[in-house]
Amino acid sequence: MGAKASTIWYVDAPDPMAVLRDHPEPDAEAAHALVGKLYPEMIVTPLEPGPLATSAGVPPGVVYVGSYPGLTVVCGSNLTVHEPSKLDESWTRPLASERTYLMCTEPDTAWASFAYWERGALRRSFSATPVHIYEDFGLPLVWERGFWAGEHPMAYPAGVLPDPQALPFHPGEFAEAANAEWLGFRYTRPVRDGEIDPATVGVCGFAIYKEGEAPPAALTGKPDGSPRVGLFRGIRQWFGFGFG
């Protein structure tokens, strides 16, 4: 089964993979500032940081952000929309980035999507389950050719026949290929040769909730009942460095 992910990337760096390899630790102050901009009506409270590999598919009420030189990622459940073209510009270009990449996967329903904006203009988007296309905007990109040509067929259990309307590929694998093409990695393991490991990339965690609401359970303690540490202390423990 593939990995669950709900991510959007704001990219100015010419080589995102090199940035993630050379700067795996996030800029906590920049991350906090962006969360406040994206959720202006919400209370934002820092949580522990964590690796991108396990922070990409977040539940409601929690968001993870990684800010690196020329590159920023936001992991939020609100990004899992069936029509990426309907995402508001406040989300597709909050940092005036040259390029914006969206990638979402839901293994339980076999749904996935990806999208690409250039200076705020949507160039390509795709969203589908194996048998239903929600959105297919723009011309297919060069790397897509093998998928549409049937070079990545879905695997079915013995005795199960594919739906006559089924796509010639799994949407999740299609979206992961987009992520690998643009950013140099896939969320689903194992890590492939030449790609980076998202488990080595750090992101900052935040709880978001409305005035008067109780904060998410993630804010008050870990599953074992022990208290969560503050953002800066957590980053120091995770990455082995401190702040000021």
PDB file of C-alpha atoms in Angstrom:
ATOM      1  CA  MET A   1       0.000   0.000   0.000  1.00  0.00           C
ATOM      2  CA  GLY A   2       1.218   3.503  -0.797  1.00  0.00           C
ATOM      3  CA  ALA A   3       1.885   6.298   1.657  1.00  0.00           C
ATOM      4  CA  LYS A   4      -0.709   8.890   2.665  1.00  0.00           C
ATOM      5  CA  ALA A   5       0.317  12.432   1.789  1.00  0.00           C
ATOM      6  CA  SER A   6      -1.232  15.882   1.495  1.00  0.00           C
ATOM      7  CA  THR A   7       1.462  18.374   0.512  1.00  0.00           C
ATOM      8  CA  ILE A   8       2.035  21.579  -1.419  1.00  0.00           C
ATOM      9  CA  TRP A   9       5.478  22.940  -2.304  1.00  0.00           C
ATOM     10  CA  TYR A  10       6.546  26.494  -3.107  1.00  0.00           C
ATOM     11  CA  VAL A  11       9.717  26.395  -5.179  1.00  0.00           C
ATOM     12  CA  ASP A  12      12.242  28.978  -6.330  1.00  0.00           C
ATOM     13  CA  ALA A  13      15.375  26.824  -6.068  1.00  0.00           C
ATOM     14  CA  PRO A  14      16.560  25.433  -9.426  1.00  0.00           C
ATOM     15  CA  ASP A  15      17.431  22.069  -7.813  1.00  0.00           C
ATOM     16  CA  PRO A  16      14.970  21.225  -4.981  1.00  0.00           C
ATOM     17  CA  MET A  17      16.572  17.818  -4.375  1.00  0.00           C
ATOM     18  CA  ALA A  18      19.947  19.433  -3.692  1.00  0.00           C
ATOM     19  CA  VAL A  19      18.338  21.841  -1.227  1.00  0.00           C
ATOM     20  CA  LEU A  20      16.690  19.004   0.699  1.00  0.00           C
ATOM     21  CA  ARG A  21      19.945  17.065   0.785  1.00  0.00           C
ATOM     22  CA  ASP A  22      22.021  20.028   1.945  1.00  0.00           C
ATOM     23  CA  HIS A  23      19.465  21.695   4.271  1.00  0.00           C
ATOM     24  CA  PRO A  24      17.364  18.963   5.927  1.00  0.00           C
ATOM     25  CA  GLU A  25      16.714  21.124   9.020  1.00  0.00           C
ATOM     26  CA  PRO A  26      13.748  23.543   8.757  1.00  0.00           C
ATOM     27  CA  ASP A  27      13.711  27.275   9.453  1.00  0.00           C
ATOM     28  CA  ALA A  28      11.329  27.372  12.430  1.00  0.00           C
ATOM     29  CA  GLU A  29      10.673  31.118  12.362  1.00  0.00           C
ATOM     30  CA  ALA A  30       9.829  31.145   8.660  1.00  0.00           C
ATOM     31  CA  ALA A  31       7.578  28.115   9.111  1.00  0.00           C
ATOM     32  CA  HIS A  32       5.675  29.741  11.979  1.00  0.00           C
ATOM     33  CA  ALA A  33       5.215  32.956   9.983  1.00  0.00           C
ATOM     34  CA  LEU A  34       3.805  31.070   6.989  1.00  0.00           C
ATOM     35  CA  VAL A  35       1.315  29.115   9.105  1.00  0.00           C
ATOM     36  CA  GLY A  36       0.048  32.402  10.535  1.00  0.00           C
ATOM     37  CA  LYS A  37      -0.401  33.711   6.985  1.00  0.00           C
ATOM     38  CA  LEU A  38      -2.204  30.614   5.730  1.00  0.00           C
ATOM     39  CA  TYR A  39      -4.504  30.380   8.756  1.00  0.00           C
ATOM     40  CA  PRO A  40      -5.105  34.043   9.722  1.00  0.00           C
ATOM     41  CA  GLU A  41      -8.312  33.293  11.673  1.00  0.00           C
ATOM     42  CA  MET A  42      -6.853  30.409  13.665  1.00  0.00           C
ATOM     43  CA  ILE A  43      -4.809  30.043  16.829  1.00  0.00           C
ATOM     44  CA  VAL A  44      -1.438  28.510  15.966  1.00  0.00           C
ATOM     45  CA  THR A  45       0.531  26.609  18.590  1.00  0.00           C
ATOM     46  CA  PRO A  46       3.926  24.942  17.933  1.00  0.00           C
ATOM     47  CA  LEU A  47       4.222  21.179  18.253  1.00  0.00           C
ATOM     48  CA  GLU A  48       7.200  18.873  18.034  1.00  0.00           C
ATOM     49  CA  PRO A  49       8.997  18.741  14.690  1.00  0.00           C
ATOM     50  CA  GLY A  50       9.250  15.465  12.842  1.00  0.00           C
ATOM     51  CA  PRO A  51      10.421  13.844   9.620  1.00  0.00           C
ATOM     52  CA  LEU A  52       8.613  14.634   6.390  1.00  0.00           C
ATOM     53  CA  ALA A  53       8.121  10.912   5.750  1.00  0.00           C
ATOM     54  CA  THR A  54       5.641  10.556   8.627  1.00  0.00           C
ATOM     55  CA  SER A  55       4.295  14.129   8.669  1.00  0.00           C
ATOM     56  CA  ALA A  56       3.037  14.394   5.087  1.00  0.00           C
ATOM     57  CA  GLY A  57      -0.372  12.803   5.759  1.00  0.00           C
ATOM     58  CA  VAL A  58      -1.694  14.881   8.665  1.00  0.00           C
ATOM     59  CA  PRO A  59      -5.110  14.790  10.376  1.00  0.00           C
ATOM     60  CA  PRO A  60      -7.335  17.890  10.646  1.00  0.00           C
ATOM     61  CA  GLY A  61      -6.155  20.406  13.214  1.00  0.00           C
ATOM     62  CA  VAL A  62      -2.458  19.802  12.608  1.00  0.00           C
ATOM     63  CA  VAL A  63      -0.128  21.221   9.968  1.00  0.00           C
ATOM     64  CA  TYR A  64       3.563  20.642   9.253  1.00  0.00           C
ATOM     65  CA  VAL A  65       5.785  23.137   7.450  1.00  0.00           C
ATOM     66  CA  GLY A  66       9.342  22.875   6.228  1.00  0.00           C
ATOM     67  CA  SER A  67      11.108  26.067   5.120  1.00  0.00           C
ATOM     68  CA  TYR A  68      14.482  25.728   3.407  1.00  0.00           C
ATOM     69  CA  PRO A  69      16.505  28.032   1.115  1.00  0.00           C
ATOM     70  CA  GLY A  70      14.305  28.662  -1.926  1.00  0.00           C
ATOM     71  CA  LEU A  71      11.929  25.849  -1.011  1.00  0.00           C
ATOM     72  CA  THR A  72       8.943  25.439   1.332  1.00  0.00           C
ATOM     73  CA  VAL A  73       6.521  22.579   1.950  1.00  0.00           C
ATOM     74  CA  VAL A  74       3.168  22.637   3.755  1.00  0.00           C
ATOM     75  CA  CYS A  75       1.445  19.422   4.851  1.00  0.00           C
ATOM     76  CA  GLY A  76      -2.263  19.999   5.561  1.00  0.00           C
ATOM     77  CA  SER A  77      -5.433  17.918   5.345  1.00  0.00           C
ATOM     78  CA  ASN A  78      -7.301  20.757   3.617  1.00  0.00           C
ATOM     79  CA  LEU A  79      -5.236  20.144   0.478  1.00  0.00           C
ATOM     80  CA  THR A  80      -7.017  16.867  -0.306  1.00  0.00           C
ATOM     81  CA  VAL A  81      -9.478  18.365  -2.782  1.00  0.00           C
ATOM     82  CA  HIS A  82     -10.755  16.476  -5.803  1.00  0.00           C
ATOM     83  CA  GLU A  83     -10.288  19.483  -8.081  1.00  0.00           C
ATOM     84  CA  PRO A  84      -6.887  21.109  -7.485  1.00  0.00           C
ATOM     85  CA  SER A  85      -7.844  23.939  -9.857  1.00  0.00           C
ATOM     86  CA  LYS A  86     -10.266  25.214  -7.210  1.00  0.00           C
ATOM     87  CA  LEU A  87      -7.577  25.808  -4.581  1.00  0.00           C
ATOM     88  CA  ASP A  88      -7.507  29.473  -3.610  1.00  0.00           C
ATOM     89  CA  GLU A  89      -4.536  31.612  -4.676  1.00  0.00           C
ATOM     90  CA  SER A  90      -3.799  32.241  -1.003  1.00  0.00           C
ATOM     91  CA  TRP A  91      -2.699  28.609  -0.983  1.00  0.00           C
ATOM     92  CA  THR A  92      -1.253  28.176  -4.458  1.00  0.00           C
ATOM     93  CA  ARG A  93       1.080  31.183  -4.246  1.00  0.00           C
ATOM     94  CA  PRO A  94       1.348  32.669  -0.740  1.00  0.00           C
ATOM     95  CA  LEU A  95       5.100  33.279  -1.165  1.00  0.00           C
ATOM     96  CA  ALA A  96       5.153  34.591  -4.761  1.00  0.00           C
ATOM     97  CA  SER A  97       7.098  31.483  -5.729  1.00  0.00           C
ATOM     98  CA  GLU A  98       8.065  30.694  -9.305  1.00  0.00           C
ATOM     99  CA  ARG A  99       6.574  27.209  -9.135  1.00  0.00           C
ATOM    100  CA  THR A 100       4.015  25.456  -6.946  1.00  0.00           C
ATOM    101  CA  TYR A 101       3.618  21.678  -6.780  1.00  0.00           C
ATOM    102  CA  LEU A 102       0.710  19.820  -5.165  1.00  0.00           C
ATOM    103  CA  MET A 103       0.723  16.097  -4.429  1.00  0.00           C
ATOM    104  CA  CYS A 104      -1.938  14.214  -2.464  1.00  0.00           C
ATOM    105  CA  THR A 105      -2.550  10.487  -2.036  1.00  0.00           C
ATOM    106  CA  GLU A 106      -5.242   8.556  -0.129  1.00  0.00           C
ATOM    107  CA  PRO A 107      -4.295   4.848  -0.160  1.00  0.00           C
ATOM    108  CA  ASP A 108      -7.561   3.764   1.514  1.00  0.00           C
ATOM    109  CA  THR A 109      -9.618   4.997  -1.444  1.00  0.00           C
ATOM    110  CA  ALA A 110      -6.896   4.709  -4.121  1.00  0.00           C
ATOM    111  CA  TRP A 111      -7.432   8.399  -4.911  1.00  0.00           C
ATOM    112  CA  ALA A 112      -4.559  10.731  -5.740  1.00  0.00           C
ATOM    113  CA  SER A 113      -3.913  14.113  -7.305  1.00  0.00           C
ATOM    114  CA  PHE A 114      -1.088  16.326  -8.447  1.00  0.00           C
ATOM    115  CA  ALA A 115      -0.902  19.831  -9.876  1.00  0.00           C
ATOM    116  CA  TYR A 116       1.657  22.335 -11.101  1.00  0.00           C
ATOM    117  CA  TRP A 117       1.400  26.133 -11.134  1.00  0.00           C
ATOM    118  CA  GLU A 118       3.886  28.487 -12.770  1.00  0.00           C
ATOM    119  CA  ARG A 119       3.912  31.984 -11.246  1.00  0.00           C
ATOM    120  CA  GLY A 120       0.396  31.345 -10.009  1.00  0.00           C
ATOM    121  CA  ALA A 121      -0.997  30.062 -13.329  1.00  0.00           C
ATOM    122  CA  LEU A 122      -2.190  26.448 -13.351  1.00  0.00           C
ATOM    123  CA  ARG A 123      -0.343  24.451 -16.016  1.00  0.00           C
ATOM    124  CA  ARG A 124      -1.303  20.856 -15.211  1.00  0.00           C
ATOM    125  CA  SER A 125      -3.576  19.054 -12.770  1.00  0.00           C
ATOM    126  CA  PHE A 126      -4.805  15.497 -12.455  1.00  0.00           C
ATOM    127  CA  SER A 127      -7.071  13.903  -9.852  1.00  0.00           C
ATOM    128  CA  ALA A 128      -8.585  10.421 -10.000  1.00  0.00           C
ATOM    129  CA  THR A 129      -9.395   7.061  -8.511  1.00  0.00           C
ATOM    130  CA  PRO A 130      -8.626   4.009 -10.665  1.00  0.00           C
ATOM    131  CA  VAL A 131     -12.055   4.266 -12.326  1.00  0.00           C
ATOM    132  CA  HIS A 132     -13.036   7.932 -12.091  1.00  0.00           C
ATOM    133  CA  ILE A 133     -11.219  11.076 -13.210  1.00  0.00           C
ATOM    134  CA  TYR A 134     -12.183  14.168 -11.209  1.00  0.00           C
ATOM    135  CA  GLU A 135      -9.894  16.570 -13.044  1.00  0.00           C
ATOM    136  CA  ASP A 136      -7.506  16.363 -15.985  1.00  0.00           C
ATOM    137  CA  PHE A 137      -6.356  19.859 -16.886  1.00  0.00           C
ATOM    138  CA  GLY A 138      -3.552  20.906 -19.219  1.00  0.00           C
ATOM    139  CA  LEU A 139      -1.310  19.014 -21.575  1.00  0.00           C
ATOM    140  CA  PRO A 140       0.314  15.824 -20.220  1.00  0.00           C
ATOM    141  CA  LEU A 141       3.945  16.348 -19.247  1.00  0.00           C
ATOM    142  CA  VAL A 142       6.809  14.419 -20.845  1.00  0.00           C
ATOM    143  CA  TRP A 143       7.354  12.150 -17.828  1.00  0.00           C
ATOM    144  CA  GLU A 144       3.680  11.018 -17.997  1.00  0.00           C
ATOM    145  CA  ARG A 145       4.122   9.282 -21.356  1.00  0.00           C
ATOM    146  CA  GLY A 146       4.961   5.855 -19.948  1.00  0.00           C
ATOM    147  CA  PHE A 147       1.904   5.837 -17.692  1.00  0.00           C
ATOM    148  CA  TRP A 148      -0.558   6.634 -20.459  1.00  0.00           C
ATOM    149  CA  ALA A 149       1.195   4.103 -22.709  1.00  0.00           C
ATOM    150  CA  GLY A 150       0.463   1.286 -20.237  1.00  0.00           C
ATOM    151  CA  GLU A 151       4.007   0.801 -18.971  1.00  0.00           C
ATOM    152  CA  HIS A 152       2.894   0.947 -15.301  1.00  0.00           C
ATOM    153  CA  PRO A 153      -0.223  -1.267 -15.151  1.00  0.00           C
ATOM    154  CA  MET A 154      -2.180  -1.775 -11.957  1.00  0.00           C
ATOM    155  CA  ALA A 155      -1.747  -5.101 -10.187  1.00  0.00           C
ATOM    156  CA  TYR A 156      -4.978  -6.992  -9.506  1.00  0.00           C
ATOM    157  CA  PRO A 157      -5.486 -10.016  -7.223  1.00  0.00           C
ATOM    158  CA  ALA A 158      -5.754 -13.382  -8.925  1.00  0.00           C
ATOM    159  CA  GLY A 159      -9.194 -13.854 -10.423  1.00  0.00           C
ATOM    160  CA  VAL A 160     -10.119 -10.168 -10.279  1.00  0.00           C
ATOM    161  CA  LEU A 161     -10.782  -8.531 -13.611  1.00  0.00           C
ATOM    162  CA  PRO A 162     -10.145  -4.785 -14.042  1.00  0.00           C
ATOM    163  CA  ASP A 163     -13.071  -2.432 -14.521  1.00  0.00           C
ATOM    164  CA  PRO A 164     -13.524  -1.667 -18.244  1.00  0.00           C
ATOM    165  CA  GLN A 165     -13.158   2.037 -17.429  1.00  0.00           C
ATOM    166  CA  ALA A 166     -10.056   1.604 -15.259  1.00  0.00           C
ATOM    167  CA  LEU A 167      -7.012   3.761 -15.866  1.00  0.00           C
ATOM    168  CA  PRO A 168      -3.901   2.031 -17.235  1.00  0.00           C
ATOM    169  CA  PHE A 169      -2.046   2.903 -13.999  1.00  0.00           C
ATOM    170  CA  HIS A 170      -2.622   3.416 -10.291  1.00  0.00           C
ATOM    171  CA  PRO A 171      -3.345   7.094  -9.484  1.00  0.00           C
ATOM    172  CA  GLY A 172      -1.161   6.911  -6.383  1.00  0.00           C
ATOM    173  CA  GLU A 173       1.842   5.688  -8.346  1.00  0.00           C
ATOM    174  CA  PHE A 174       1.152   8.378 -10.952  1.00  0.00           C
ATOM    175  CA  ALA A 175       1.141  11.141  -8.323  1.00  0.00           C
ATOM    176  CA  GLU A 176       4.266   9.781  -6.630  1.00  0.00           C
ATOM    177  CA  ALA A 177       6.032   9.852 -10.007  1.00  0.00           C
ATOM    178  CA  ALA A 178       5.112  13.537 -10.313  1.00  0.00           C
ATOM    179  CA  ASN A 179       6.613  14.202  -6.898  1.00  0.00           C
ATOM    180  CA  ALA A 180       9.794  12.339  -7.819  1.00  0.00           C
ATOM    181  CA  GLU A 181      10.088  14.248 -11.091  1.00  0.00           C
ATOM    182  CA  TRP A 182       9.678  17.638  -9.419  1.00  0.00           C
ATOM    183  CA  LEU A 183      11.291  17.133  -6.011  1.00  0.00           C
ATOM    184  CA  GLY A 184      13.475  14.047  -6.211  1.00  0.00           C
ATOM    185  CA  PHE A 185      11.673  11.590  -3.927  1.00  0.00           C
ATOM    186  CA  ARG A 186       8.589   9.449  -3.311  1.00  0.00           C
ATOM    187  CA  TYR A 187       6.778   9.041  -0.009  1.00  0.00           C
ATOM    188  CA  THR A 188       6.219   5.324  -0.546  1.00  0.00           C
ATOM    189  CA  ARG A 189       9.157   3.166   0.455  1.00  0.00           C
ATOM    190  CA  PRO A 190      11.600   1.722  -0.377  1.00  0.00           C
ATOM    191  CA  VAL A 191      13.777   4.677  -1.356  1.00  0.00           C
ATOM    192  CA  ARG A 192      14.833   4.320  -4.975  1.00  0.00           C
ATOM    193  CA  ASP A 193      18.370   4.781  -6.269  1.00  0.00           C
ATOM    194  CA  GLY A 194      19.190   8.444  -6.797  1.00  0.00           C
ATOM    195  CA  GLU A 195      16.230   9.710  -4.777  1.00  0.00           C
ATOM    196  CA  ILE A 196      16.387  11.300  -1.332  1.00  0.00           C
ATOM    197  CA  ASP A 197      14.855   9.758   1.780  1.00  0.00           C
ATOM    198  CA  PRO A 198      11.986  11.914   3.169  1.00  0.00           C
ATOM    199  CA  ALA A 199      12.752  10.455   6.594  1.00  0.00           C
ATOM    200  CA  THR A 200      15.916  12.600   6.630  1.00  0.00           C
ATOM    201  CA  VAL A 201      14.034  15.865   5.960  1.00  0.00           C
ATOM    202  CA  GLY A 202      12.640  17.727   8.974  1.00  0.00           C
ATOM    203  CA  VAL A 203       9.421  19.743   9.219  1.00  0.00           C
ATOM    204  CA  CYS A 204       7.971  21.900  12.005  1.00  0.00           C
ATOM    205  CA  GLY A 205       4.631  20.929  13.546  1.00  0.00           C
ATOM    206  CA  PHE A 206       1.746  23.219  14.551  1.00  0.00           C
ATOM    207  CA  ALA A 207      -1.701  22.778  16.056  1.00  0.00           C
ATOM    208  CA  ILE A 208      -4.370  25.041  14.554  1.00  0.00           C
ATOM    209  CA  TYR A 209      -7.787  25.676  16.096  1.00  0.00           C
ATOM    210  CA  LYS A 210     -10.432  28.369  16.443  1.00  0.00           C
ATOM    211  CA  GLU A 211     -10.810  30.744  19.370  1.00  0.00           C
ATOM    212  CA  GLY A 212     -12.742  28.967  22.109  1.00  0.00           C
ATOM    213  CA  GLU A 213     -12.095  25.477  20.769  1.00  0.00           C
ATOM    214  CA  ALA A 214     -10.033  22.909  22.612  1.00  0.00           C
ATOM    215  CA  PRO A 215      -6.633  22.314  20.992  1.00  0.00           C
ATOM    216  CA  PRO A 216      -6.106  19.009  19.172  1.00  0.00           C
ATOM    217  CA  ALA A 217      -5.111  16.086  21.356  1.00  0.00           C
ATOM    218  CA  ALA A 218      -1.711  16.144  19.652  1.00  0.00           C
ATOM    219  CA  LEU A 219      -0.954  19.356  21.550  1.00  0.00           C
ATOM    220  CA  THR A 220      -1.546  18.078  25.071  1.00  0.00           C
ATOM    221  CA  GLY A 221       0.480  14.913  25.099  1.00  0.00           C
ATOM    222  CA  LYS A 222       1.983  11.953  23.293  1.00  0.00           C
ATOM    223  CA  PRO A 223       0.126   8.654  22.900  1.00  0.00           C
ATOM    224  CA  ASP A 224       2.028   7.279  25.910  1.00  0.00           C
ATOM    225  CA  GLY A 225       0.795  10.144  28.116  1.00  0.00           C
ATOM    226  CA  SER A 226       4.086  12.029  28.375  1.00  0.00           C
ATOM    227  CA  PRO A 227       4.029  15.784  27.667  1.00  0.00           C
ATOM    228  CA  ARG A 228       5.120  17.207  24.347  1.00  0.00           C
ATOM    229  CA  VAL A 229       8.174  19.422  24.232  1.00  0.00           C
ATOM    230  CA  GLY A 230       8.238  22.946  22.842  1.00  0.00           C
ATOM    231  CA  LEU A 231       9.066  23.665  19.218  1.00  0.00           C
ATOM    232  CA  PHE A 232      12.640  24.899  19.631  1.00  0.00           C
ATOM    233  CA  ARG A 233      13.571  22.249  22.160  1.00  0.00           C
ATOM    234  CA  GLY A 234      12.035  19.597  19.901  1.00  0.00           C
ATOM    235  CA  ILE A 235      14.012  20.762  16.893  1.00  0.00           C
ATOM    236  CA  ARG A 236      17.201  20.731  18.957  1.00  0.00           C
ATOM    237  CA  GLN A 237      16.514  17.156  20.083  1.00  0.00           C
ATOM    238  CA  TRP A 238      15.591  15.988  16.598  1.00  0.00           C
ATOM    239  CA  PHE A 239      18.400  17.588  14.625  1.00  0.00           C
ATOM    240  CA  GLY A 240      21.033  18.036  17.303  1.00  0.00           C
ATOM    241  CA  PHE A 241      21.309  21.829  17.214  1.00  0.00           C
ATOM    242  CA  GLY A 242      19.899  24.736  19.172  1.00  0.00           C
ATOM    243  CA  PHE A 243      18.692  28.273  18.670  1.00  0.00           C
ATOM    244  CA  GLY A 244      20.376  31.393  19.989  1.00  0.00           C
TER     245      GLY A 244
END
